């Protein structure tokens, strides 16, 4: 996945899960605006052109091995932002994420997007995307007009600081924004 953008966001714990039940998680994976992506500079994703699978893996640190799997979730977009509703697995990676969040450690999330169509904007150019107007800064901006969402990762530091992940106490917490 060398051609995959990774966009990052905050994680926050709401509550624990009952014994033996999977820990539910809700991730605001992409807030819809501009991010700084290492090696790419300023980047935005057009959510209207993003292909999302029915379910996708939630990984730790973009570790695409079975040891890096923390859970899975269902991506959802309202045209302004991208969320993931899912659960953490009872794997070492999933248990580590839940433990860190319960201990109050601020974590972030990152989406792995494989771009299929991009557009380069020059400094000062504006474009309407995800229900807002975005202006390219001095270095310009890469707009991912179309792409495939491959995974969402949990990690300590991310590019999109306007997002968050919450562990939910009940399934109804997962359905509140539908």
PDB file of C-alpha atoms in Angstrom:
ATOM      1  CA  UNK A   1       0.000   0.000   0.000  1.00  0.00           C
ATOM      2  CA  UNK A   2       2.825   2.438  -0.823  1.00  0.00           C
ATOM      3  CA  UNK A   3       0.447   4.676  -2.777  1.00  0.00           C
ATOM      4  CA  UNK A   4      -1.944   5.096   0.155  1.00  0.00           C
ATOM      5  CA  UNK A   5      -2.541   8.446   1.876  1.00  0.00           C
ATOM      6  CA  UNK A   6      -2.814   8.206   5.637  1.00  0.00           C
ATOM      7  CA  UNK A   7      -4.905  10.895   7.338  1.00  0.00           C
ATOM      8  CA  UNK A   8      -5.035  11.091  11.095  1.00  0.00           C
ATOM      9  CA  UNK A   9      -7.412  12.146  13.854  1.00  0.00           C
ATOM     10  CA  UNK A  10      -8.018  12.173  17.651  1.00  0.00           C
ATOM     11  CA  UNK A  11      -9.349   9.283  19.777  1.00  0.00           C
ATOM     12  CA  UNK A  12     -11.330   9.569  23.017  1.00  0.00           C
ATOM     13  CA  UNK A  13     -12.780   6.987  25.458  1.00  0.00           C
ATOM     14  CA  UNK A  14     -16.439   7.197  26.524  1.00  0.00           C
ATOM     15  CA  UNK A  15     -16.983   4.010  28.555  1.00  0.00           C
ATOM     16  CA  UNK A  16     -16.015   0.388  28.995  1.00  0.00           C
ATOM     17  CA  UNK A  17     -17.915  -2.627  27.674  1.00  0.00           C
ATOM     18  CA  UNK A  18     -19.661  -5.356  29.643  1.00  0.00           C
ATOM     19  CA  UNK A  19     -17.535  -8.439  30.369  1.00  0.00           C
ATOM     20  CA  UNK A  20     -17.330 -10.703  27.312  1.00  0.00           C
ATOM     21  CA  UNK A  21     -18.895  -8.202  24.899  1.00  0.00           C
ATOM     22  CA  UNK A  22     -16.893  -6.552  22.092  1.00  0.00           C
ATOM     23  CA  UNK A  23     -15.957  -2.939  22.879  1.00  0.00           C
ATOM     24  CA  UNK A  24     -17.933  -0.683  20.518  1.00  0.00           C
ATOM     25  CA  UNK A  25     -16.030   2.178  18.904  1.00  0.00           C
ATOM     26  CA  UNK A  26     -17.042   5.270  16.937  1.00  0.00           C
ATOM     27  CA  UNK A  27     -14.344   7.041  14.930  1.00  0.00           C
ATOM     28  CA  UNK A  28     -14.574  10.440  13.302  1.00  0.00           C
ATOM     29  CA  UNK A  29     -11.875   9.392  10.850  1.00  0.00           C
ATOM     30  CA  UNK A  30     -11.800  12.444   8.558  1.00  0.00           C
ATOM     31  CA  UNK A  31     -13.320  15.844   9.283  1.00  0.00           C
ATOM     32  CA  UNK A  32     -13.567  16.873   5.621  1.00  0.00           C
ATOM     33  CA  UNK A  33     -10.977  19.654   5.473  1.00  0.00           C
ATOM     34  CA  UNK A  34      -7.311  20.113   4.607  1.00  0.00           C
ATOM     35  CA  UNK A  35      -4.581  18.057   6.274  1.00  0.00           C
ATOM     36  CA  UNK A  36      -0.785  18.021   6.067  1.00  0.00           C
ATOM     37  CA  UNK A  37       0.346  14.581   4.947  1.00  0.00           C
ATOM     38  CA  UNK A  38       4.006  13.612   5.155  1.00  0.00           C
ATOM     39  CA  UNK A  39       5.474  13.447   1.656  1.00  0.00           C
ATOM     40  CA  UNK A  40       2.399  15.066   0.063  1.00  0.00           C
ATOM     41  CA  UNK A  41       1.924  18.415   1.806  1.00  0.00           C
ATOM     42  CA  UNK A  42      -1.607  19.805   1.991  1.00  0.00           C
ATOM     43  CA  UNK A  43      -4.244  17.219   1.029  1.00  0.00           C
ATOM     44  CA  UNK A  44      -8.045  17.019   1.050  1.00  0.00           C
ATOM     45  CA  UNK A  45     -10.315  14.075   0.160  1.00  0.00           C
ATOM     46  CA  UNK A  46     -13.550  14.573  -1.779  1.00  0.00           C
ATOM     47  CA  UNK A  47     -15.878  12.282   0.154  1.00  0.00           C
ATOM     48  CA  UNK A  48     -18.268  12.136  -2.826  1.00  0.00           C
ATOM     49  CA  UNK A  49     -15.586  10.224  -4.747  1.00  0.00           C
ATOM     50  CA  UNK A  50     -14.428   7.930  -1.930  1.00  0.00           C
ATOM     51  CA  UNK A  51     -15.257   4.231  -2.334  1.00  0.00           C
ATOM     52  CA  UNK A  52     -15.891   2.582   1.026  1.00  0.00           C
ATOM     53  CA  UNK A  53     -16.198  -1.140   1.745  1.00  0.00           C
ATOM     54  CA  UNK A  54     -19.068  -2.536   3.810  1.00  0.00           C
ATOM     55  CA  UNK A  55     -16.533  -3.341   6.586  1.00  0.00           C
ATOM     56  CA  UNK A  56     -12.880  -2.528   6.996  1.00  0.00           C
ATOM     57  CA  UNK A  57     -10.095  -3.336   9.435  1.00  0.00           C
ATOM     58  CA  UNK A  58      -9.147  -1.052  12.291  1.00  0.00           C
ATOM     59  CA  UNK A  59      -5.359  -1.369  12.599  1.00  0.00           C
ATOM     60  CA  UNK A  60      -2.694  -0.078  14.994  1.00  0.00           C
ATOM     61  CA  UNK A  61      -0.020   2.165  13.426  1.00  0.00           C
ATOM     62  CA  UNK A  62      -0.953   1.051   9.874  1.00  0.00           C
ATOM     63  CA  UNK A  63       0.398  -2.422  10.729  1.00  0.00           C
ATOM     64  CA  UNK A  64      -1.237  -4.469   7.953  1.00  0.00           C
ATOM     65  CA  UNK A  65      -0.363  -7.817   9.541  1.00  0.00           C
ATOM     66  CA  UNK A  66      -2.772  -9.909  11.603  1.00  0.00           C
ATOM     67  CA  UNK A  67      -0.850  -8.769  14.708  1.00  0.00           C
ATOM     68  CA  UNK A  68      -1.839  -5.170  13.970  1.00  0.00           C
ATOM     69  CA  UNK A  69      -5.603  -5.796  13.795  1.00  0.00           C
ATOM     70  CA  UNK A  70      -7.416  -3.974  16.611  1.00  0.00           C
ATOM     71  CA  UNK A  71     -10.966  -4.498  15.295  1.00  0.00           C
ATOM     72  CA  UNK A  72     -13.268  -3.724  12.390  1.00  0.00           C
ATOM     73  CA  UNK A  73     -15.944  -1.219  11.470  1.00  0.00           C
ATOM     74  CA  UNK A  74     -18.466   0.114   8.982  1.00  0.00           C
ATOM     75  CA  UNK A  75     -17.585   3.401   7.244  1.00  0.00           C
ATOM     76  CA  UNK A  76     -20.290   6.061   6.912  1.00  0.00           C
ATOM     77  CA  UNK A  77     -20.218   9.489   5.265  1.00  0.00           C
ATOM     78  CA  UNK A  78     -22.704  12.338   5.476  1.00  0.00           C
ATOM     79  CA  UNK A  79     -20.904  14.223   2.696  1.00  0.00           C
ATOM     80  CA  UNK A  80     -19.066  16.447   5.202  1.00  0.00           C
ATOM     81  CA  UNK A  81     -17.078  13.934   7.270  1.00  0.00           C
ATOM     82  CA  UNK A  82     -16.204  10.240   7.445  1.00  0.00           C
ATOM     83  CA  UNK A  83     -17.057   8.115  10.485  1.00  0.00           C
ATOM     84  CA  UNK A  84     -16.463   4.476  11.343  1.00  0.00           C
ATOM     85  CA  UNK A  85     -18.856   2.517  13.594  1.00  0.00           C
ATOM     86  CA  UNK A  86     -17.318  -0.718  14.798  1.00  0.00           C
ATOM     87  CA  UNK A  87     -15.832  -2.744  17.600  1.00  0.00           C
ATOM     88  CA  UNK A  88     -12.432  -3.568  19.023  1.00  0.00           C
ATOM     89  CA  UNK A  89     -11.382  -7.212  18.858  1.00  0.00           C
ATOM     90  CA  UNK A  90     -10.119  -9.228  21.814  1.00  0.00           C
ATOM     91  CA  UNK A  91      -6.640  -9.210  20.257  1.00  0.00           C
ATOM     92  CA  UNK A  92      -3.532  -7.764  21.919  1.00  0.00           C
ATOM     93  CA  UNK A  93      -3.812  -4.747  19.575  1.00  0.00           C
ATOM     94  CA  UNK A  94      -7.508  -4.172  20.376  1.00  0.00           C
ATOM     95  CA  UNK A  95      -6.979  -4.600  24.102  1.00  0.00           C
ATOM     96  CA  UNK A  96      -3.988  -2.209  24.010  1.00  0.00           C
ATOM     97  CA  UNK A  97      -6.085   0.510  22.318  1.00  0.00           C
ATOM     98  CA  UNK A  98      -8.915   0.120  24.853  1.00  0.00           C
ATOM     99  CA  UNK A  99      -6.459   0.136  27.769  1.00  0.00           C
ATOM    100  CA  UNK A 100      -4.669   3.286  26.596  1.00  0.00           C
ATOM    101  CA  UNK A 101      -7.970   5.108  26.126  1.00  0.00           C
ATOM    102  CA  UNK A 102      -9.274   4.022  29.529  1.00  0.00           C
ATOM    103  CA  UNK A 103      -6.034   5.367  31.043  1.00  0.00           C
ATOM    104  CA  UNK A 104      -6.715   8.750  29.444  1.00  0.00           C
ATOM    105  CA  UNK A 105      -3.967   8.582  26.813  1.00  0.00           C
ATOM    106  CA  UNK A 106      -4.954  10.835  23.889  1.00  0.00           C
ATOM    107  CA  UNK A 107      -4.696   8.776  20.717  1.00  0.00           C
ATOM    108  CA  UNK A 108      -5.559   9.654  17.136  1.00  0.00           C
ATOM    109  CA  UNK A 109      -6.875   7.820  14.087  1.00  0.00           C
ATOM    110  CA  UNK A 110      -5.633   7.736  10.505  1.00  0.00           C
ATOM    111  CA  UNK A 111      -7.427   6.681   7.328  1.00  0.00           C
ATOM    112  CA  UNK A 112      -5.528   4.767   4.677  1.00  0.00           C
ATOM    113  CA  UNK A 113      -6.853   5.954   1.299  1.00  0.00           C
ATOM    114  CA  UNK A 114      -5.641   4.651  -2.051  1.00  0.00           C
ATOM    115  CA  UNK A 115      -6.119   7.600  -4.449  1.00  0.00           C
ATOM    116  CA  UNK A 116      -7.372   6.774  -7.953  1.00  0.00           C
ATOM    117  CA  UNK A 117      -7.883  10.353  -9.228  1.00  0.00           C
ATOM    118  CA  UNK A 118      -6.145  13.460  -7.889  1.00  0.00           C
ATOM    119  CA  UNK A 119      -6.185  17.140  -8.813  1.00  0.00           C
ATOM    120  CA  UNK A 120      -3.400  19.577  -7.996  1.00  0.00           C
ATOM    121  CA  UNK A 121      -4.487  23.091  -6.988  1.00  0.00           C
ATOM    122  CA  UNK A 122      -2.060  26.017  -7.167  1.00  0.00           C
ATOM    123  CA  UNK A 123      -1.578  28.476  -4.320  1.00  0.00           C
ATOM    124  CA  UNK A 124      -4.690  30.616  -3.843  1.00  0.00           C
ATOM    125  CA  UNK A 125      -7.012  28.396  -5.913  1.00  0.00           C
ATOM    126  CA  UNK A 126     -10.337  27.567  -4.256  1.00  0.00           C
ATOM    127  CA  UNK A 127     -12.559  24.522  -4.570  1.00  0.00           C
ATOM    128  CA  UNK A 128     -15.888  23.513  -3.045  1.00  0.00           C
ATOM    129  CA  UNK A 129     -15.616  20.072  -1.460  1.00  0.00           C
ATOM    130  CA  UNK A 130     -17.363  18.274   1.425  1.00  0.00           C
ATOM    131  CA  UNK A 131     -19.807  21.140   1.959  1.00  0.00           C
ATOM    132  CA  UNK A 132     -17.121  23.787   2.415  1.00  0.00           C
ATOM    133  CA  UNK A 133     -14.803  25.972   0.375  1.00  0.00           C
ATOM    134  CA  UNK A 134     -11.128  25.047   0.610  1.00  0.00           C
ATOM    135  CA  UNK A 135      -8.344  27.386  -0.492  1.00  0.00           C
ATOM    136  CA  UNK A 136      -4.901  26.069  -1.409  1.00  0.00           C
ATOM    137  CA  UNK A 137      -2.122  27.577   0.693  1.00  0.00           C
ATOM    138  CA  UNK A 138       1.259  28.832  -0.534  1.00  0.00           C
ATOM    139  CA  UNK A 139       2.443  25.323  -1.445  1.00  0.00           C
ATOM    140  CA  UNK A 140      -0.761  24.350  -3.264  1.00  0.00           C
ATOM    141  CA  UNK A 141      -3.012  21.413  -2.414  1.00  0.00           C
ATOM    142  CA  UNK A 142      -3.626  17.873  -3.634  1.00  0.00           C
ATOM    143  CA  UNK A 143      -7.320  16.986  -3.849  1.00  0.00           C
ATOM    144  CA  UNK A 144      -8.127  13.283  -3.865  1.00  0.00           C
ATOM    145  CA  UNK A 145     -11.140  13.423  -6.201  1.00  0.00           C
ATOM    146  CA  UNK A 146     -11.600   9.632  -6.124  1.00  0.00           C
ATOM    147  CA  UNK A 147     -10.070   6.856  -4.084  1.00  0.00           C
ATOM    148  CA  UNK A 148     -10.595   3.713  -2.045  1.00  0.00           C
ATOM    149  CA  UNK A 149     -10.725   3.603   1.740  1.00  0.00           C
ATOM    150  CA  UNK A 150      -8.568   0.595   2.697  1.00  0.00           C
ATOM    151  CA  UNK A 151      -8.231   0.804   6.491  1.00  0.00           C
ATOM    152  CA  UNK A 152      -8.403   2.994   9.565  1.00  0.00           C
ATOM    153  CA  UNK A 153      -5.537   2.995  12.065  1.00  0.00           C
ATOM    154  CA  UNK A 154      -5.092   4.051  15.680  1.00  0.00           C
ATOM    155  CA  UNK A 155      -1.809   5.819  16.486  1.00  0.00           C
ATOM    156  CA  UNK A 156      -0.359   8.481  18.805  1.00  0.00           C
ATOM    157  CA  UNK A 157      -0.087  11.452  16.374  1.00  0.00           C
ATOM    158  CA  UNK A 158      -2.145  12.279  13.282  1.00  0.00           C
ATOM    159  CA  UNK A 159      -2.591  14.815  10.488  1.00  0.00           C
ATOM    160  CA  UNK A 160      -6.312  15.653  10.977  1.00  0.00           C
ATOM    161  CA  UNK A 161      -6.529  17.043  14.509  1.00  0.00           C
ATOM    162  CA  UNK A 162     -10.277  17.779  14.187  1.00  0.00           C
ATOM    163  CA  UNK A 163     -11.442  14.177  14.539  1.00  0.00           C
ATOM    164  CA  UNK A 164     -11.885  11.727  17.412  1.00  0.00           C
ATOM    165  CA  UNK A 165     -12.555   8.138  18.381  1.00  0.00           C
ATOM    166  CA  UNK A 166     -14.819   7.131  21.250  1.00  0.00           C
ATOM    167  CA  UNK A 167     -15.429   3.785  22.893  1.00  0.00           C
ATOM    168  CA  UNK A 168     -19.211   3.558  23.240  1.00  0.00           C
ATOM    169  CA  UNK A 169     -21.118   2.066  26.161  1.00  0.00           C
ATOM    170  CA  UNK A 170     -24.186   0.970  24.155  1.00  0.00           C
ATOM    171  CA  UNK A 171     -25.159   0.169  20.574  1.00  0.00           C
ATOM    172  CA  UNK A 172     -27.530   3.155  20.673  1.00  0.00           C
ATOM    173  CA  UNK A 173     -24.448   5.377  21.025  1.00  0.00           C
ATOM    174  CA  UNK A 174     -23.360   4.071  17.621  1.00  0.00           C
ATOM    175  CA  UNK A 175     -26.672   4.924  15.949  1.00  0.00           C
ATOM    176  CA  UNK A 176     -27.126   8.494  17.213  1.00  0.00           C
ATOM    177  CA  UNK A 177     -25.834  10.201  14.050  1.00  0.00           C
ATOM    178  CA  UNK A 178     -27.500   7.973  11.433  1.00  0.00           C
TER     179      UNK A 178
END
